[in-house]
Short mmCIF file of C-alpha atoms in Angstrom, two decimals:
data_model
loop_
_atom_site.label_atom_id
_atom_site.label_comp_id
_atom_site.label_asym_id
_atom_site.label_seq_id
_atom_site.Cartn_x
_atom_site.Cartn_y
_atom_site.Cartn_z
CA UNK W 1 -13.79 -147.39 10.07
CA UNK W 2 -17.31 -148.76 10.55
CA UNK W 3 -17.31 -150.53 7.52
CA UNK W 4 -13.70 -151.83 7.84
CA UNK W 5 -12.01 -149.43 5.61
CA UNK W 6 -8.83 -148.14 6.12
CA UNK W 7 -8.26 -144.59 5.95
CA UNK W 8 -6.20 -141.99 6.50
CA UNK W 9 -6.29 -138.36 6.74
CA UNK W 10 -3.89 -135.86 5.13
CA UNK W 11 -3.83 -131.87 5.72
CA UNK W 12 -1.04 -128.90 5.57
CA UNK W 13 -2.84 -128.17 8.89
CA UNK W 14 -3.66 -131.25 11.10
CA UNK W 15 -5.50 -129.37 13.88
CA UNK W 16 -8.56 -130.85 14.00
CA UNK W 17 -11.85 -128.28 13.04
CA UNK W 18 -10.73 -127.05 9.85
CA UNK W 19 -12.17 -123.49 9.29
CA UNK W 20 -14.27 -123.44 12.20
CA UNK W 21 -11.25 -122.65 14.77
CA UNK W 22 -10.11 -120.05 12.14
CA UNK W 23 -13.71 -118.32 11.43
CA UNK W 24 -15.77 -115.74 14.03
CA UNK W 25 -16.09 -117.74 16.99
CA UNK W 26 -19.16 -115.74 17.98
CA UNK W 27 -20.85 -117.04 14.64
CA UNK W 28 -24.55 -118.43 14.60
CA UNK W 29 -24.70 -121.65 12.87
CA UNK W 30 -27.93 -121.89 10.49
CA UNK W 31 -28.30 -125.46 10.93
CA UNK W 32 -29.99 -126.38 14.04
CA UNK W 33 -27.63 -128.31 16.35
CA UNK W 34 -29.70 -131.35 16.24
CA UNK W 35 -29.02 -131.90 12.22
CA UNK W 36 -25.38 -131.24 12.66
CA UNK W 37 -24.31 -134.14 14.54
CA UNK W 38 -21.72 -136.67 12.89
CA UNK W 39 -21.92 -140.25 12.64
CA UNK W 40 -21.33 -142.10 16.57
CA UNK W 41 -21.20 -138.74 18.93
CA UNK W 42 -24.53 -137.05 18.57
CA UNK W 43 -23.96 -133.01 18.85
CA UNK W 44 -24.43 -130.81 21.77
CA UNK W 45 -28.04 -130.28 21.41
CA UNK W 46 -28.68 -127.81 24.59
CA UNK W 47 -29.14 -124.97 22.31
CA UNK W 48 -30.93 -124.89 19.27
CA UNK W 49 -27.99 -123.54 16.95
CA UNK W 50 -24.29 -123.94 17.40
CA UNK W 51 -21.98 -121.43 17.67
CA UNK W 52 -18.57 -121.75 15.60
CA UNK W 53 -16.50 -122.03 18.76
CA UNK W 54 -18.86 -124.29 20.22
CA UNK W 55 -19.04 -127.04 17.02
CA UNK W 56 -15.24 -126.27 17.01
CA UNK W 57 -15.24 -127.84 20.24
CA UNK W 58 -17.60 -130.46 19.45
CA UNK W 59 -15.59 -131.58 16.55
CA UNK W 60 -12.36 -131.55 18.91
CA UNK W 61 -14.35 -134.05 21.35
CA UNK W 62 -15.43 -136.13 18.08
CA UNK W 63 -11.56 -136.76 17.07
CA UNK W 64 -10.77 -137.68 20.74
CA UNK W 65 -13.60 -139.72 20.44
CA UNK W 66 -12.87 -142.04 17.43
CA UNK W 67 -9.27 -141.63 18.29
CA UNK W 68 -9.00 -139.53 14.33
CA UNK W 69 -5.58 -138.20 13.31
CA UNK W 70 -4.69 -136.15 10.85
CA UNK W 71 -1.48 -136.49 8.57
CA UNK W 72 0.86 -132.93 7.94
CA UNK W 73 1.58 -133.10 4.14
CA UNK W 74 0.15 -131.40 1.41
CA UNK W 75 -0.92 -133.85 -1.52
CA UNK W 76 1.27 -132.15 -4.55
CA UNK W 77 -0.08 -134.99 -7.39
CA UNK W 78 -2.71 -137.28 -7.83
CA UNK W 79 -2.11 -140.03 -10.89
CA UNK W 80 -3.83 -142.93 -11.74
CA UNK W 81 -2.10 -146.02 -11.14
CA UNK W 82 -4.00 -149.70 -12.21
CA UNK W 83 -7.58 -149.73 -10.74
CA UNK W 84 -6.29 -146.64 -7.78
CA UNK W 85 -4.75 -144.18 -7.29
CA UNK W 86 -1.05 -143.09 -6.17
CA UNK W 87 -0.82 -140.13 -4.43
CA UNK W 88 2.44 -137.76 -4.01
CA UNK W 89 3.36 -136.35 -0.88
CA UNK W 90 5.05 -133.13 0.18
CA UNK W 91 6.59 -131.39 2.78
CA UNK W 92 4.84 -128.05 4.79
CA UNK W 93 6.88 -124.90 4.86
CA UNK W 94 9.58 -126.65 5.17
CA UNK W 95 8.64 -128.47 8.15
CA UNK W 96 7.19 -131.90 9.68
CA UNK W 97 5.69 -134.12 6.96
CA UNK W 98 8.59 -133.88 4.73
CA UNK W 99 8.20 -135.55 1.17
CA UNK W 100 7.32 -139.46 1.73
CA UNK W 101 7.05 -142.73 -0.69
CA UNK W 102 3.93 -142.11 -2.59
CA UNK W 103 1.04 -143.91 -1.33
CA UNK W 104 -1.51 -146.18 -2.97
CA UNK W 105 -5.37 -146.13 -2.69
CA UNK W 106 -8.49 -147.29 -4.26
CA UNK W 107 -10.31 -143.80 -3.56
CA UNK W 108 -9.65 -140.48 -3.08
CA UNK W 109 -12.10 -137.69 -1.10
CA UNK W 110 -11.08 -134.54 -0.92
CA UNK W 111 -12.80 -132.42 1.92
CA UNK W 112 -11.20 -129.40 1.75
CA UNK W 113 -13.76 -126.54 2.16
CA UNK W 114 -14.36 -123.31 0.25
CA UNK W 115 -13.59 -121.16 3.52
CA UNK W 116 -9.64 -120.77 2.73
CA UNK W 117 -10.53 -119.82 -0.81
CA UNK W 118 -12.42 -116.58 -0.83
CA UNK W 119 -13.84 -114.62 -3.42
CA UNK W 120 -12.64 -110.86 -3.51
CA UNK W 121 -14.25 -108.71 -6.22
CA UNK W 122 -12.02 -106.59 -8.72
CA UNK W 123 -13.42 -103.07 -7.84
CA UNK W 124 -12.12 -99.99 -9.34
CA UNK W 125 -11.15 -97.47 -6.46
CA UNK W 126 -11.11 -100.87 -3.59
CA UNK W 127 -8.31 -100.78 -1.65
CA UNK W 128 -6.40 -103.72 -0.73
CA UNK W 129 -7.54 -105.81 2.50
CA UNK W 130 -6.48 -103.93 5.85
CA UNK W 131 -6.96 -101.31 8.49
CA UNK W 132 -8.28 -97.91 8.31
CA UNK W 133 -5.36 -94.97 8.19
CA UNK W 134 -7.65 -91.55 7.59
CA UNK W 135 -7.18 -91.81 4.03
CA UNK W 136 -9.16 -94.78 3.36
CA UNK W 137 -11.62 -97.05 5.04
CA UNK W 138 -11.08 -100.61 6.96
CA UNK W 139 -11.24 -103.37 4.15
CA UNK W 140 -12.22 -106.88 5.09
CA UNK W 141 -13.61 -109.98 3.96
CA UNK W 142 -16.50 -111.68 5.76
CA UNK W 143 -14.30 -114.62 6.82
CA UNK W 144 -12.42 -112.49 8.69
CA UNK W 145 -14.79 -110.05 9.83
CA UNK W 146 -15.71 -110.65 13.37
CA UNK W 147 -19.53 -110.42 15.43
CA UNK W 148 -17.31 -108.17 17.92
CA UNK W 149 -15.46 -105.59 15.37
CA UNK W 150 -19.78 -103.84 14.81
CA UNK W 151 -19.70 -100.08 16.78
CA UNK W 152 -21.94 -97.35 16.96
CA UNK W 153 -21.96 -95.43 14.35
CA UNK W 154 -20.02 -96.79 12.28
CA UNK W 155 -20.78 -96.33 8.55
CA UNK W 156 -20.60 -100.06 6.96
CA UNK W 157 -20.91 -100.90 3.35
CA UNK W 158 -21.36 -104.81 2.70
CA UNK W 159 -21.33 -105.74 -0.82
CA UNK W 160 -22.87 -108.53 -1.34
CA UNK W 161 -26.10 -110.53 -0.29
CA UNK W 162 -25.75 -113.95 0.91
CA UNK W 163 -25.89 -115.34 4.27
CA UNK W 164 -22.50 -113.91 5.32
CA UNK W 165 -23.78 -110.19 3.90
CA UNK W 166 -26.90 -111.25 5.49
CA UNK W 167 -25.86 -112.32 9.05
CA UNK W 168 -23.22 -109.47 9.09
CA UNK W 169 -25.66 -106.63 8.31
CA UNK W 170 -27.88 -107.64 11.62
CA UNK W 171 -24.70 -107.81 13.94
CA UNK W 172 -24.27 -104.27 12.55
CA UNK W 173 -27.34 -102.69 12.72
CA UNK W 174 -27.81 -104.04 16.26
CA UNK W 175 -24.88 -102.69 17.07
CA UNK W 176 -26.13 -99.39 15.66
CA UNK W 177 -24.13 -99.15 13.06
CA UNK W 178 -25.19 -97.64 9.95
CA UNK W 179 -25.00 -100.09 7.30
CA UNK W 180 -25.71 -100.21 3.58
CA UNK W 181 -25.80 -103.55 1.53
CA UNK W 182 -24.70 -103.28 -1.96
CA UNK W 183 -26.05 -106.03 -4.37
CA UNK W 184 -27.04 -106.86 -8.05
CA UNK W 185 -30.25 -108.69 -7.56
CA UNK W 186 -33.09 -108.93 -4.99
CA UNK W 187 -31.45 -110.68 -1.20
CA UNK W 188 -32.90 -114.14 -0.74
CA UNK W 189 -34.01 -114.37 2.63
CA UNK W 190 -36.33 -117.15 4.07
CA UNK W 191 -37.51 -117.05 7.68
CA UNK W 192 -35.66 -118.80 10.06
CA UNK W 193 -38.76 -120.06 12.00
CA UNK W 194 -42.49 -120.92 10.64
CA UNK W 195 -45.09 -121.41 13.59
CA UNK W 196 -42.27 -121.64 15.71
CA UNK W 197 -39.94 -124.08 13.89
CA UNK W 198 -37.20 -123.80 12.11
CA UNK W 199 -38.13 -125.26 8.51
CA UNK W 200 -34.51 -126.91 7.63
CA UNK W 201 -35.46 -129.85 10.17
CA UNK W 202 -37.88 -130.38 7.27
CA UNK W 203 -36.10 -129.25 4.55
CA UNK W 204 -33.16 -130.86 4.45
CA UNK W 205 -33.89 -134.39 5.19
CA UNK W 206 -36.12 -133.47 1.60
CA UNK W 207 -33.08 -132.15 0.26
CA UNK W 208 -30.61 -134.72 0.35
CA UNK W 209 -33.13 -136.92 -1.63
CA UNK W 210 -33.28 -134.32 -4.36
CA UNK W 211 -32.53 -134.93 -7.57
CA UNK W 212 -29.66 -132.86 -8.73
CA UNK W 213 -30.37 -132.51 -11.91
CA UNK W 214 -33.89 -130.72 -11.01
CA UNK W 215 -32.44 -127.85 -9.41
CA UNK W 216 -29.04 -127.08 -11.33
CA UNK W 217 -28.13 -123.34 -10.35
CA UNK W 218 -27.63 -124.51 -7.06
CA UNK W 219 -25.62 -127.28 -7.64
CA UNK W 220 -23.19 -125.38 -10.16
CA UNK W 221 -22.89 -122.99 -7.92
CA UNK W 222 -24.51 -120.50 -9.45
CA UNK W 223 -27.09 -119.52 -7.03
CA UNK W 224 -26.42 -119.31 -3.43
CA UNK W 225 -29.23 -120.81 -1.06
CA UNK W 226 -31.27 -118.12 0.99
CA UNK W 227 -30.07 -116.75 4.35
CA UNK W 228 -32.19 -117.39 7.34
CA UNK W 229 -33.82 -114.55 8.41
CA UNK W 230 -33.00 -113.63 11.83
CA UNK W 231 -34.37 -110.09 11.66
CA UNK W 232 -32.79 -108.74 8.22
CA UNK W 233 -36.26 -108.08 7.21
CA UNK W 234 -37.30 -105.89 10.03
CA UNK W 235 -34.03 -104.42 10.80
CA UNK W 236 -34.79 -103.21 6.61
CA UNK W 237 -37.94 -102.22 7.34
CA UNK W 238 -37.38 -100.20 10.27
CA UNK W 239 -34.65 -98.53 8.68
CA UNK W 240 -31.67 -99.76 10.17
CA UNK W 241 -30.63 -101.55 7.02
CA UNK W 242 -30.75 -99.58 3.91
#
């Protein structure tokens, strides 16, 4: 809108903040709040990191702000068409933003997240997301796993060791739980603060300069970036975390 373009916005859920009024509320952002901010309504910046509820709101405000809505359809095709693109539109469940003339553009972004798509493991023996019945134990994914659901005593077996296994293995073990991560390879942790400040204000500014090709296992995805460490390492070492 800055520049003069016209855009618009299309989602089978127009709510505005995506997976962040979906995820743990009580979630930590690792980014501090002052990096976060979008373009013309700077971020709450009276706390040093975010919680999801909290940016959730924040992005609400933002919307109001730049008076943003969002379109309910679901994009079924995109085709190219001359020096564009034409894009197909179709209804939700059924319901409001039933199928439409196809629209025309001259660029297409598509900002739809990884948190909706989540990676579940074929284990022999796992059983099926859901509650525990006595016969078999509570099964849950981290994106729906909650700060609040960690108990005393609980036994807790995260498999896994990014920044969700990470992150969820301190709730626990604060909680005084007894947890167990389960991974292949070493857990990259780096410390959330050096001499007092959190390295990412550095870091990422550096970052987004990089040249991709120079550091390709993170860009294919293949590795994941280290978790901050917000006392993983001495919950392990007292312990807590096996």
């Amino acid at each position: 809108a800055g520049q003069g373009v016209e855009a618009r916005l299309i989602d089978r859920n127009p709510d505005v903040g995506g997976a962040y009024a979906r995820m743990d509320p009580d979630l930590v952002m690792t980014t501090p709040s002052a990096l976060v901010g979008l373009p013309g309504l700077a971020a709450p910046r009276d706390a040093p990191y975010l919680t999801a509820a909290r940016y959730h709101r924040y992005l609400v405000a933002y919307a109001e702000h730049h008076r943003l809505r969002a379109e309910r359809a679901a994009v079924a095709a995109v085709a190219r068409s001359g020096r564009g693109y034409r894009i197909e539109l179709a209804a939700v469940d059924g319901g409001a933003g039933a199928a439409r003339d196809p629209i025309d553009v001259d660029a297409v972004v598509l900002a739809t997240g990884m948190f909706d798509t989540p990676v579940r493991p074929t284990l022999l023996g796992l059983p099926a997301d859901g509650p525990a019945d006595g016969a078999r134990p509570r099964v849950v994914h981290a994106g729906a796993w909650r700060i609040a659901d960690a108990r005393a005593g609980q036994r807790v077996l995260i498999v896994g060791g990014a920044s969700s296994a990470v992150e969820i293995a301190e709730a626990c073990a604060r909680a005084d739980a007894v947890v167990t991560v389960s991974v292949r390879d070493a857990i990259a942790i780096a410390p959330a603060t050096v001499l007092g400040h959190d390295p990412t204000r550095l870091l990422m500014p550096l970052l987004a300069r990089l040249w991709p090709a120079l550091a390709p296992g993170f860009c294919a995805g293949r590795r994941a970036v280290p978790a901050a460490d917000r006392g993983f390492g001495a919950l392990r070492r007292a312990g807590r975390i096996a």
